[in-house]
Structures are given as structure tokens and as C-alpha cells.
PDB file of C-alpha atoms in Angstrom:
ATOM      1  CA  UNK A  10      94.031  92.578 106.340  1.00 77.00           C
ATOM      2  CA  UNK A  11      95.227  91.862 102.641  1.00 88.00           C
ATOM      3  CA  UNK A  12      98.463  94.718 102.065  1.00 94.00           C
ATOM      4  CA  UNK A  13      98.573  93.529  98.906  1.00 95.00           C
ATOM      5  CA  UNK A  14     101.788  92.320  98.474  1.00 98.00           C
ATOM      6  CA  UNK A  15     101.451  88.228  97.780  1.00 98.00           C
ATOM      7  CA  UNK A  16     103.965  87.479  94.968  1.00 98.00           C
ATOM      8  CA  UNK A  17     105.060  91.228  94.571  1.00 99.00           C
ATOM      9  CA  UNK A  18     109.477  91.314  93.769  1.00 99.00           C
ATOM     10  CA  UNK A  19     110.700  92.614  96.598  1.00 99.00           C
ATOM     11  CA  UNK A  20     114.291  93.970  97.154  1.00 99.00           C
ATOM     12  CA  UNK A  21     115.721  94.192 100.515  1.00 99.00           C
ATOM     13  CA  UNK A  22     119.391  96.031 101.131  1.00 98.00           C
ATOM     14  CA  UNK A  23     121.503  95.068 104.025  1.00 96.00           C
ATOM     15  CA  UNK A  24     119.064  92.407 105.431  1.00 97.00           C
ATOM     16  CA  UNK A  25     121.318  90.519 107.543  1.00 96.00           C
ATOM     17  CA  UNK A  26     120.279  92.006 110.601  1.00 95.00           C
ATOM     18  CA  UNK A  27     118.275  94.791 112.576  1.00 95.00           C
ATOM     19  CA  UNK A  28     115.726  96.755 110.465  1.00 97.00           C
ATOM     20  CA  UNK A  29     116.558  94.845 107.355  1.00 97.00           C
ATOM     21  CA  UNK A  30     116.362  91.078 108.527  1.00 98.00           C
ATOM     22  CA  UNK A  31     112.439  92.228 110.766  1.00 98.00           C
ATOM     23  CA  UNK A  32     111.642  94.020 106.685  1.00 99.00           C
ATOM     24  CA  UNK A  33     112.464  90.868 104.836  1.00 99.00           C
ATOM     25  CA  UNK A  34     110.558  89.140 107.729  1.00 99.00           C
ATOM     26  CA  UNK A  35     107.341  90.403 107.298  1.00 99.00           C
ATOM     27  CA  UNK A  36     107.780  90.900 103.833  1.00 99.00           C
ATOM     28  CA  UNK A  37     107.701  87.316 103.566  1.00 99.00           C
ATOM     29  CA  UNK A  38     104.998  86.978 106.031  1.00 98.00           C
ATOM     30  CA  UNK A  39     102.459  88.777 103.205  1.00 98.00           C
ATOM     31  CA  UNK A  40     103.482  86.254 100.613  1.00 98.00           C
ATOM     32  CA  UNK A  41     105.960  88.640  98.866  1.00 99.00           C
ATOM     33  CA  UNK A  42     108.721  87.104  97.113  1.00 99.00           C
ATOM     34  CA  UNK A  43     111.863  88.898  98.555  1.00 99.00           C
ATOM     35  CA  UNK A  44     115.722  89.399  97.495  1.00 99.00           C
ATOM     36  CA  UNK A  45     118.358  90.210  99.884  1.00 99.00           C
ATOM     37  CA  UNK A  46     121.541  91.525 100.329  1.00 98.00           C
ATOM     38  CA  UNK A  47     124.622  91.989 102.400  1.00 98.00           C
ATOM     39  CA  UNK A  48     128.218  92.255 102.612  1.00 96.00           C
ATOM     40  CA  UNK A  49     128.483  90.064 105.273  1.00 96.00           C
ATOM     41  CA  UNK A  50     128.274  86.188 103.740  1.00 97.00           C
ATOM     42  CA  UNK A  51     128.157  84.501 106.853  1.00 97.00           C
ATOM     43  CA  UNK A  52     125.318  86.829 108.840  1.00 96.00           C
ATOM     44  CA  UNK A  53     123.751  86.753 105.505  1.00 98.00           C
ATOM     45  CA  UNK A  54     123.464  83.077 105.353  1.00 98.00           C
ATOM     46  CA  UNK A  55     122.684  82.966 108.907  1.00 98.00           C
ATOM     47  CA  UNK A  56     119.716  85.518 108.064  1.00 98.00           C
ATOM     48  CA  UNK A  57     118.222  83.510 105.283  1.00 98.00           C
ATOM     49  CA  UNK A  58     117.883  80.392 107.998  1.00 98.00           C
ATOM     50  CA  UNK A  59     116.304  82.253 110.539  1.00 98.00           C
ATOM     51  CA  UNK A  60     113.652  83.829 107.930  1.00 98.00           C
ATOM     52  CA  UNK A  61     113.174  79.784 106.656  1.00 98.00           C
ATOM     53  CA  UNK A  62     112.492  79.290 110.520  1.00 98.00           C
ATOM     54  CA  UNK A  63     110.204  82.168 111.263  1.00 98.00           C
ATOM     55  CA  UNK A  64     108.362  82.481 108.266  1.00 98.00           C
ATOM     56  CA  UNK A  65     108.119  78.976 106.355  1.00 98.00           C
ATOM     57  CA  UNK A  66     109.462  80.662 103.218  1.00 98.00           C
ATOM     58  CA  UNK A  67     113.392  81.331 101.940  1.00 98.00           C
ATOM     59  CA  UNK A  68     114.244  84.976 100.260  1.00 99.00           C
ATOM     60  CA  UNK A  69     116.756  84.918  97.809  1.00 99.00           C
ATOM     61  CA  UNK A  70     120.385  85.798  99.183  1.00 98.00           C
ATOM     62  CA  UNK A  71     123.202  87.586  97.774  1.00 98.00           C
ATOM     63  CA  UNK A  72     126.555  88.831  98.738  1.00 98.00           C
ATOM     64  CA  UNK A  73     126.921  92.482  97.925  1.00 98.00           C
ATOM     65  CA  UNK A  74     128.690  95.435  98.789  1.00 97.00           C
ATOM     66  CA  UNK A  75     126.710  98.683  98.519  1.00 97.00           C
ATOM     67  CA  UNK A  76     129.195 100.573  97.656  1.00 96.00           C
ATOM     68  CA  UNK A  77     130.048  98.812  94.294  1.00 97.00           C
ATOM     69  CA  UNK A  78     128.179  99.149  91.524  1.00 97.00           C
ATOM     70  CA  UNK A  79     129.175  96.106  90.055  1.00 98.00           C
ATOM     71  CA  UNK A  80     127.453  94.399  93.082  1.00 98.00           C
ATOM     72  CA  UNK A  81     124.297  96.360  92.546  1.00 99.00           C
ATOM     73  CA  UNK A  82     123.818  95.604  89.187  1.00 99.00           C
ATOM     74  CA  UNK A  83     124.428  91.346  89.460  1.00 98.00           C
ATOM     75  CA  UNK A  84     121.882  91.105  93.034  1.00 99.00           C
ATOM     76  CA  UNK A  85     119.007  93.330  90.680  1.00 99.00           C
ATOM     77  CA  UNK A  86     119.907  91.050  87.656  1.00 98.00           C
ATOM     78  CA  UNK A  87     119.596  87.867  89.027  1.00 98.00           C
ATOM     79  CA  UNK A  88     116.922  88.964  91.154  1.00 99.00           C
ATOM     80  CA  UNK A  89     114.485  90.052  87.872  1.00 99.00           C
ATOM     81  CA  UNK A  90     115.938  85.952  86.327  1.00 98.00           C
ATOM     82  CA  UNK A  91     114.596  84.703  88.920  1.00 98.00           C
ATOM     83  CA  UNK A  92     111.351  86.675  90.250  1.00 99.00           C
ATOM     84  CA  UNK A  93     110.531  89.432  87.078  1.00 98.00           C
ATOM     85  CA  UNK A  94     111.299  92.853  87.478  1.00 99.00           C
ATOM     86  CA  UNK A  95     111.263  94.359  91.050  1.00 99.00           C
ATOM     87  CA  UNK A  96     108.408  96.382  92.057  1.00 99.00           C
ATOM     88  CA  UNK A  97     109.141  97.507  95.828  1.00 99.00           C
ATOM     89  CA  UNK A  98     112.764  98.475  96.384  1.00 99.00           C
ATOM     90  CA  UNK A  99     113.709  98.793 100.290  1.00 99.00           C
ATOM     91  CA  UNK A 100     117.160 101.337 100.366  1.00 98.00           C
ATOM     92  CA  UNK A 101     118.749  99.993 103.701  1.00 95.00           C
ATOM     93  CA  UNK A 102     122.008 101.199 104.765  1.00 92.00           C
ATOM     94  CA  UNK A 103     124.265 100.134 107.514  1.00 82.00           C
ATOM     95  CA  UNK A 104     126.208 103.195 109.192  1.00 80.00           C
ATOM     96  CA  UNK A 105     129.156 105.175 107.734  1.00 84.00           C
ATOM     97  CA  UNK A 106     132.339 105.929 110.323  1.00 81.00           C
ATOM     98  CA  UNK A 107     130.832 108.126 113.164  1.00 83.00           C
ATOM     99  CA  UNK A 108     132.652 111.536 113.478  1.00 88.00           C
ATOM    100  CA  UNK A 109     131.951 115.062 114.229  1.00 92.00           C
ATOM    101  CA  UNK A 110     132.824 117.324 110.935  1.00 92.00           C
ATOM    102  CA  UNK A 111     136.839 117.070 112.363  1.00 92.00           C
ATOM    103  CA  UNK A 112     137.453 113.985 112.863  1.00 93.00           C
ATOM    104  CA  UNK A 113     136.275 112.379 109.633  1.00 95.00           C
ATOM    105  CA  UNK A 114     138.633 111.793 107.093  1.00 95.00           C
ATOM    106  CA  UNK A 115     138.154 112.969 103.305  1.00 95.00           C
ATOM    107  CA  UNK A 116     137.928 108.782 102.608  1.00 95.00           C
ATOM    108  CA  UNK A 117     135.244 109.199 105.578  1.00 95.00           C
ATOM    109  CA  UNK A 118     132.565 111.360 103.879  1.00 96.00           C
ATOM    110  CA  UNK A 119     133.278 109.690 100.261  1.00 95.00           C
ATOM    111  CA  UNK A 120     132.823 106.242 101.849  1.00 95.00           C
ATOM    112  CA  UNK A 121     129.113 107.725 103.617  1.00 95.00           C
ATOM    113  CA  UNK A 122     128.310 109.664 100.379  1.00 97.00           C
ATOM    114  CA  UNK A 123     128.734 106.346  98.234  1.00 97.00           C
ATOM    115  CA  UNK A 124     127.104 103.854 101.036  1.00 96.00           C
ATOM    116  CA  UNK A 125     124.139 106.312 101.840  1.00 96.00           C
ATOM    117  CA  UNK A 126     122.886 108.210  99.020  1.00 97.00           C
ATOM    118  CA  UNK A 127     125.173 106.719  95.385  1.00 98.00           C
ATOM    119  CA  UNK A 128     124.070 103.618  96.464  1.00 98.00           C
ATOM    120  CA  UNK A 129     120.215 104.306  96.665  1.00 98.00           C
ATOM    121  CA  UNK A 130     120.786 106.707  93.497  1.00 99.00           C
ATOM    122  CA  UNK A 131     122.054 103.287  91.278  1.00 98.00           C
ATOM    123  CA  UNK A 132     119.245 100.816  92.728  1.00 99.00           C
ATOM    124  CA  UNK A 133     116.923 103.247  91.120  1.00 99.00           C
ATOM    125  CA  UNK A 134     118.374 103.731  87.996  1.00 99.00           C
ATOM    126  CA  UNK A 135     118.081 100.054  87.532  1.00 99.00           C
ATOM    127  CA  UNK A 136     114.361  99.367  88.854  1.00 99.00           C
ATOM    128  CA  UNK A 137     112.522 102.051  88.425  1.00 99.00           C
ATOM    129  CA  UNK A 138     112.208 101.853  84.317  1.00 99.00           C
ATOM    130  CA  UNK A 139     110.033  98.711  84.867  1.00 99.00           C
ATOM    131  CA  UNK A 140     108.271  99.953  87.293  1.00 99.00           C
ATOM    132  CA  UNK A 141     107.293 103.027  84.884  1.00 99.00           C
ATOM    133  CA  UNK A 142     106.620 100.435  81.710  1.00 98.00           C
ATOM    134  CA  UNK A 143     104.213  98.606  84.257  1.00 98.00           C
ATOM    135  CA  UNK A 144     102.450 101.983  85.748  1.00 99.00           C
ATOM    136  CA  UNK A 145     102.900 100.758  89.550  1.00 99.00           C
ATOM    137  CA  UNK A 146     106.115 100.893  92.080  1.00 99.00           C
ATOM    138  CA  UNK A 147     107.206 101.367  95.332  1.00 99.00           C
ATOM    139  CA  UNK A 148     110.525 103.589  96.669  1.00 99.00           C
ATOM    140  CA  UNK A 149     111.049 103.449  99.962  1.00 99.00           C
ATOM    141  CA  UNK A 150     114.584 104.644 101.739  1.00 99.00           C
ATOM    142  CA  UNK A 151     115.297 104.083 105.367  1.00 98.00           C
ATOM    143  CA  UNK A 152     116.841 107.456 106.478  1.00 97.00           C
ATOM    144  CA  UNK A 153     117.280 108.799 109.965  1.00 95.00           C
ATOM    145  CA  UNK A 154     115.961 111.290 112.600  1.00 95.00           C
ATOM    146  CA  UNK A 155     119.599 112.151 111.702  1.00 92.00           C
ATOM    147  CA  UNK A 156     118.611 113.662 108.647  1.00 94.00           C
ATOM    148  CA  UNK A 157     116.534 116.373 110.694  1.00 92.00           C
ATOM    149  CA  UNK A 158     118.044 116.403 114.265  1.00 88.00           C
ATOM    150  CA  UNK A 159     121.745 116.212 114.080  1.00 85.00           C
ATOM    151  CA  UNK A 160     122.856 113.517 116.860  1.00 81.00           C
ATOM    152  CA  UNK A 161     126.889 113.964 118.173  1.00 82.00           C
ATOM    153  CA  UNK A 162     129.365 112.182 116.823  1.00 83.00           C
ATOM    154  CA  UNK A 163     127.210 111.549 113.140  1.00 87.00           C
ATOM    155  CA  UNK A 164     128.173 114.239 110.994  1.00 93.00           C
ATOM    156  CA  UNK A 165     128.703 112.184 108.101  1.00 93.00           C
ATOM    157  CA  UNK A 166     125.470 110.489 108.775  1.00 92.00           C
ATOM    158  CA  UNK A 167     123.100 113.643 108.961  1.00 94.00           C
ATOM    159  CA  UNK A 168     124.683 115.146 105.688  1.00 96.00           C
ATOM    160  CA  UNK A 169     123.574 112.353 103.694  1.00 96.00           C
ATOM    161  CA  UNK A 170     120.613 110.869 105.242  1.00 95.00           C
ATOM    162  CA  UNK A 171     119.243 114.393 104.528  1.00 96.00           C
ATOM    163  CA  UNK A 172     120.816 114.653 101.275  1.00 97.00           C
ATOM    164  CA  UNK A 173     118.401 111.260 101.005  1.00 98.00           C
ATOM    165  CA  UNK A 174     115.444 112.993 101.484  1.00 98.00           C
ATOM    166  CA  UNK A 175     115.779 115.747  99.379  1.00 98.00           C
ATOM    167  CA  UNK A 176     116.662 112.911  96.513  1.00 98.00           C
ATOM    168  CA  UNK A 177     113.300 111.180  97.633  1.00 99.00           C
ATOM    169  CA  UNK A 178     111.074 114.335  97.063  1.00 98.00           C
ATOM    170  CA  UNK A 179     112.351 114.793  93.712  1.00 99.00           C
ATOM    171  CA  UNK A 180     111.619 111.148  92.581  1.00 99.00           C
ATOM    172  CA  UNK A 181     108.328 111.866  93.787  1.00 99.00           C
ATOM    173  CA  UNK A 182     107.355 114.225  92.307  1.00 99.00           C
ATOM    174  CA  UNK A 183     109.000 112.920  88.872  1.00 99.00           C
ATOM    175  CA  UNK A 184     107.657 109.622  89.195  1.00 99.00           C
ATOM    176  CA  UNK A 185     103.842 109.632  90.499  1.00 99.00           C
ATOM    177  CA  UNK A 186     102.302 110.023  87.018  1.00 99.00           C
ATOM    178  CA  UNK A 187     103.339 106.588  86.553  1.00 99.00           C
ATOM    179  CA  UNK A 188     101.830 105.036  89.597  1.00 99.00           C
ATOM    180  CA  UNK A 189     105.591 104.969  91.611  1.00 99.00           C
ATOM    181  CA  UNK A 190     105.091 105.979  95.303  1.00 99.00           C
ATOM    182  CA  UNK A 191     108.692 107.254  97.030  1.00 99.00           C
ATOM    183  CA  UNK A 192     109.035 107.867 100.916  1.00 99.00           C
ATOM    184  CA  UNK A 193     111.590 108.104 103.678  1.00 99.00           C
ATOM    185  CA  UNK A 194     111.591 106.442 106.373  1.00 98.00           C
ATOM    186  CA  UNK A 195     113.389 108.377 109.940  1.00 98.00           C
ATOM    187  CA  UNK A 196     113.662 105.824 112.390  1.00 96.00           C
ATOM    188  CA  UNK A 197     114.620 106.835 115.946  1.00 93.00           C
ATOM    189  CA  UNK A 198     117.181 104.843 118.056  1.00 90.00           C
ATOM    190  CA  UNK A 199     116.340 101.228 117.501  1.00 92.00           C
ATOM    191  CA  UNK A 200     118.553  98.432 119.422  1.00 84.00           C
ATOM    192  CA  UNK A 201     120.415  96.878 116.833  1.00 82.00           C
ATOM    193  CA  UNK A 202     123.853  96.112 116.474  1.00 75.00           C
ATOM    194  CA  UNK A 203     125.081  99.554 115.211  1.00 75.00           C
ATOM    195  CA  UNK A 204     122.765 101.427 117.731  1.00 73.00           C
ATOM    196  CA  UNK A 205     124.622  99.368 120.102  1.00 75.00           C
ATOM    197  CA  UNK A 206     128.423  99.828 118.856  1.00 76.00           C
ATOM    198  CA  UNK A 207     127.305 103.660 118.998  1.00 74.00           C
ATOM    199  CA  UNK A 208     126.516 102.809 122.410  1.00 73.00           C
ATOM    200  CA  UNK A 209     129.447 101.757 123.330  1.00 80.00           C
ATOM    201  CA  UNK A 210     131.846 104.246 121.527  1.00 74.00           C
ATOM    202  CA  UNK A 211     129.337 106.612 123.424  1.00 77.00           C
ATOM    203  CA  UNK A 212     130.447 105.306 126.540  1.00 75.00           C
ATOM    204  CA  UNK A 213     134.180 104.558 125.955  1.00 79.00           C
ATOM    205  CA  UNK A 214     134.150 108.832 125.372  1.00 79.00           C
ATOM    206  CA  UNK A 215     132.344 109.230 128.395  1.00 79.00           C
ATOM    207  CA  UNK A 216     133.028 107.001 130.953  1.00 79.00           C
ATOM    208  CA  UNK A 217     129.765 105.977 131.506  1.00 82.00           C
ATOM    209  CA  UNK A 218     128.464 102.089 131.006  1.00 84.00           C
ATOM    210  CA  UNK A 219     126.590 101.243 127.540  1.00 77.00           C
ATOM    211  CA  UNK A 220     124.015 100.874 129.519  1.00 83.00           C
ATOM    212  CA  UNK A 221     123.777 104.481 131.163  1.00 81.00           C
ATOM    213  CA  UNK A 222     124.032 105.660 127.439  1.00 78.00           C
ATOM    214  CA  UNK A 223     121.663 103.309 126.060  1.00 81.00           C
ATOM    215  CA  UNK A 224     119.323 105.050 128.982  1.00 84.00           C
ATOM    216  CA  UNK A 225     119.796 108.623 128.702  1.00 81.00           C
ATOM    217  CA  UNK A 226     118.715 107.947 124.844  1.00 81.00           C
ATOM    218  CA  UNK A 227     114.950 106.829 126.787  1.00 85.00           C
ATOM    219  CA  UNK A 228     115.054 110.070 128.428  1.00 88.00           C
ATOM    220  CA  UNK A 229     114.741 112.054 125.436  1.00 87.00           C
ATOM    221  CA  UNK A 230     111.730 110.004 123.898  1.00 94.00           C
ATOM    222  CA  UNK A 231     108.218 110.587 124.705  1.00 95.00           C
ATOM    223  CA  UNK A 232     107.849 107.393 124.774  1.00 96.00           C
ATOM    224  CA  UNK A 233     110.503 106.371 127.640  1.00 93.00           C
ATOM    225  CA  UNK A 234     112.301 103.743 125.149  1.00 94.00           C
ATOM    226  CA  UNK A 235     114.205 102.665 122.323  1.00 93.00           C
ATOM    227  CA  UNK A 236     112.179 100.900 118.838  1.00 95.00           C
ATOM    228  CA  UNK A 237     112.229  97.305 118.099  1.00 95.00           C
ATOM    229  CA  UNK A 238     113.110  96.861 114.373  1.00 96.00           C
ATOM    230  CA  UNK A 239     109.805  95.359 113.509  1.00 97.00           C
ATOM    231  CA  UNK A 240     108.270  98.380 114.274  1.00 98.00           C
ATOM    232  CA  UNK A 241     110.018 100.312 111.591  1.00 98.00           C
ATOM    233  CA  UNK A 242     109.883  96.971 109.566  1.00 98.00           C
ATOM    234  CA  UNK A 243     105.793  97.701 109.907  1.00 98.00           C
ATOM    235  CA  UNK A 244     105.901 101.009 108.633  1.00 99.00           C
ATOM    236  CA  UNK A 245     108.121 100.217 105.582  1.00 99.00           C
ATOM    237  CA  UNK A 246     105.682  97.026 104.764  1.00 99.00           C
ATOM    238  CA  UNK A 247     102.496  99.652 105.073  1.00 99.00           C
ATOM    239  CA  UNK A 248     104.143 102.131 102.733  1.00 99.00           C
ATOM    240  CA  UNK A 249     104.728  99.285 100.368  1.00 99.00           C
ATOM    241  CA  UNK A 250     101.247  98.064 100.449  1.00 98.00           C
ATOM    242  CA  UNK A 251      97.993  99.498  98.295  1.00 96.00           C
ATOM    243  CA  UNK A 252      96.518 100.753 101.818  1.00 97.00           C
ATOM    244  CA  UNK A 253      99.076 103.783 101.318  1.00 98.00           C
ATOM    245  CA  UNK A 254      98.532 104.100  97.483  1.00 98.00           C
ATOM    246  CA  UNK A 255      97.834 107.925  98.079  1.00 99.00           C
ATOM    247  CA  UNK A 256     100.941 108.394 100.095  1.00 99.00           C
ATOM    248  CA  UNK A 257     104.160 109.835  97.734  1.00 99.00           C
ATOM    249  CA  UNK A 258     107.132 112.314  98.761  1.00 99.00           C
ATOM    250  CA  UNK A 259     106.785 111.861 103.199  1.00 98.00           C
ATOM    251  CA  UNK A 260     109.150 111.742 105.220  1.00 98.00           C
ATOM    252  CA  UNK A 261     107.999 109.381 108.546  1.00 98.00           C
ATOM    253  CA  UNK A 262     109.182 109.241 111.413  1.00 97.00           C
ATOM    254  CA  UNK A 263     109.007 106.213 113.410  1.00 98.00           C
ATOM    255  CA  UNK A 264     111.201 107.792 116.478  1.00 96.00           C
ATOM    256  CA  UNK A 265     108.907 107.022 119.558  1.00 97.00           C
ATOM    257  CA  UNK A 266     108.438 110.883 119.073  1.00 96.00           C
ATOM    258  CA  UNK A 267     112.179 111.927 119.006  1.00 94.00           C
ATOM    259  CA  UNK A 268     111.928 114.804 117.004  1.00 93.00           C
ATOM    260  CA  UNK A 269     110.109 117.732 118.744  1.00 89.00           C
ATOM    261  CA  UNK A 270     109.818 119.712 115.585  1.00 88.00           C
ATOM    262  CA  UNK A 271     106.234 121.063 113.856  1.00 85.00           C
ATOM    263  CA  UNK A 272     107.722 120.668 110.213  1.00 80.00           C
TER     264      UNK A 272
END
């Protein structure tokens, strides 16, 4: 099936592991020519070989921390030198400092506010005005059941993520005139590295094993286990593609059926 997507700019936030390294993945897989970022320089460069191994194909790489605009504003510039202006933008986060609402700090929530929603706010500012001069776009955020079932211990994390979608909806419906589709993605609990530091700060609390927590997680999903992040990484590539050209403003969850609510 053609998604559409050969040659297509792509950006891809925090792609140096988890979610954002299986996104950039099988980004690359449909021929799109892909940009990413992290903080880290050394998972990042150990990122871009493992995409050259899997895929044939090399993204571009760039150091950059989320939270700095300055950063922002070079990886999007030198991204549009080298592949024309961007017309999918994937918002990826890593996590802010876990906490219930008293044992964050002030620094705490300004540090989630600026890595989870100020950062998403500048990447649009800067790629969406092409995407309106060229009549055709693609938004899509990686949130978190968090933003509609609180989880312990992620206060910071639930504030924003839904702050997130409420920011989504508004784009959407202030962008689709000119072809620009905007939707959330809610992943569930998906084994990656900061699913599995939660894991274990889960269990240091507790006194149960990583494992034991990592378990009692299954129990609450329909379907008995935790996601593997190219299963989120399809769902971003679909709403990306033309197949979902009538799709603007949703909010998906790809939880293995973690939330039990109707709306």
C-alpha cells in the first residue's frame, strides 16, 4: 500500500529511542526524507546507525534540546536547507520529573510546561506557515493516556499532555481550510526506557520487583500486555499518510484498550 509519503520532509523530535527511533524507522521505510532530534549526542548518533542498518537510508541528525528555542529554530532551519520546508511534524517528548502535585518543585512543572506543550507550541510556529502557502500538512503530537486517565506519580505529566490536546483541537480547527491535518496521539504503557525507569521508581516505592510492576500494568489492559513502539510508530505514520486525509482534531488512543472511558 502506497501512504504517500516518498520524499515528503519529515521532522522527528526525540528520536533517539522508543517511540521516536520505531517513527523515524518506518518513516524512512515509505521513502520519506526524515530529520531528527535529541539531546542526547551519543544515543542520537547511535540511532542514526541503527536506522542506516534497518532501513538502507540515513535521516538527518541533530543535537537539540527541546526546551530551547534556540535549538528549535537551527534543527527546522537546517532541516528546510537541506530537504525544503517540512510538511509532517512528529511532537515527541521524553518525560518531565514524575511527582504527585506535592512533590514537584515550582522548577518541576516549568521544566514539563516548556518540554511538553512550549516546545510543540514553537515547532509550529515555525512549520506550519509553509505548510499553509503550500495548502497540505501534517500535525501530529504524541500525548498520553495521561492526558485522560491520570496515572500516580505523573501529575506534571497529565496537566500538560492534556493541556496538548486541547492546543491540538484548536489548530484544527484553525488550520483545515488549508489542507493541515492535526491529531494526538495517547499511547498506553509501551516498554521503553522511561516506561521502564517508571518501573523501577514504581518498585523502589513499593517494594515490589520491576518486574511485578511492569505486570500489574498487563492486568489493567484488555489486552493482557504492554505496546511495542512500532505500534504507536504505525499509527503516527497512518495519520501522516493521504489514507487519513479526512482525519483532523482526534485524539487516538493506541493503549491496548487502557482507557475504559465512552468519550
Amino acid at each position: 500500500m502506497d501512504l504517500g509519503l516518498k520524499d515528503k520532509p519529515v521532522l522527528v523530535a526525540a528520536a533517539s529511542s522508543g517511540i521516536g527511533l520505531a517513527t523515524a524507522q518506518l518513516f524512512l521505510t515509505e521513502g520519506a526524507k526524515v530529520s531528527v532530534c535529541s539531546h542526547n549526542p551519543e544515543k542520537l548518533a547511535s540511532a542514526v546507525e541503527i536506522l542506516d542498518q534497518k532501513t538502507g537510508r540515513r535521516p538527518l541528525s541533530f543535537e537539540c534540546d527541546l526546551t530551547k528555542e534556540s535549538d528549535i529554530e537551527k534543527w527546522v532551519k537546517e532541516t528546510e536547507k537541506n530537504y525544503g520546508p517540512v510538511q509532517v511534524l512528529v511532537t515527541n517528548t521524553g518525560g518531565p520529573p514524575a511527582g504527585s502535585w506535592n512533590e514537584l518543585a515550582p522548577e518541576d512543572w516549568t521544566k514539563a510546561y516548556d518540554l511538553i506543550l512550549r516546545s510543540v507550541m514553537k515547532l509550529t510556529r515555525l512549520v506550519v506557515p509553509p505548510m499553509q502557502k503550500a495548502g497540505w500538512g501534517r500535525l501530529i503530537f504524541l500525548s498520553s493516556i495521561a492526558a485522560k486517565q491520570s496515572i500516580p506519580h505523573l501529575a506534571s505529566s497529565s496537566t500538560f499532555r492534556a493541556g496538548l490536546l486541547g492546543y491540538a483541537k484548536s489548530l484544527a480547527a484553525d488550520l483545515g481550510k488549508h489542507g493541515i491535518t492535526v491529531n494526538t496521539i495517547l499511547p498506553g504503557y509501551t516498554l521503553t526506557d522511561r516506561q521502564k525507569e517508571l518501573a523501577e521508581r514504581s518498585a523502589a516505592q513499593s517494594g515490589k520487583s520491576a518486574e511485578e510492576i511492569i505486570k500489574n500494568w498487563e492486568v489493567g489492559i484488555p489486552l493482557e500486555r504492554t505496546a511495542r513502539p512500532e505500534e504507536i510508530a504505525a499509527a503516527v505514520v497512518f495519520l501522516a499518510s493521504e489514507k487519513a486525509s479526512y482525519i483532523t482534531g482526534a485524539a487516538l488512543p493506541v493503549d491496548g484498550g487502557s482507557i475504559r472511558t465512552i468519550f
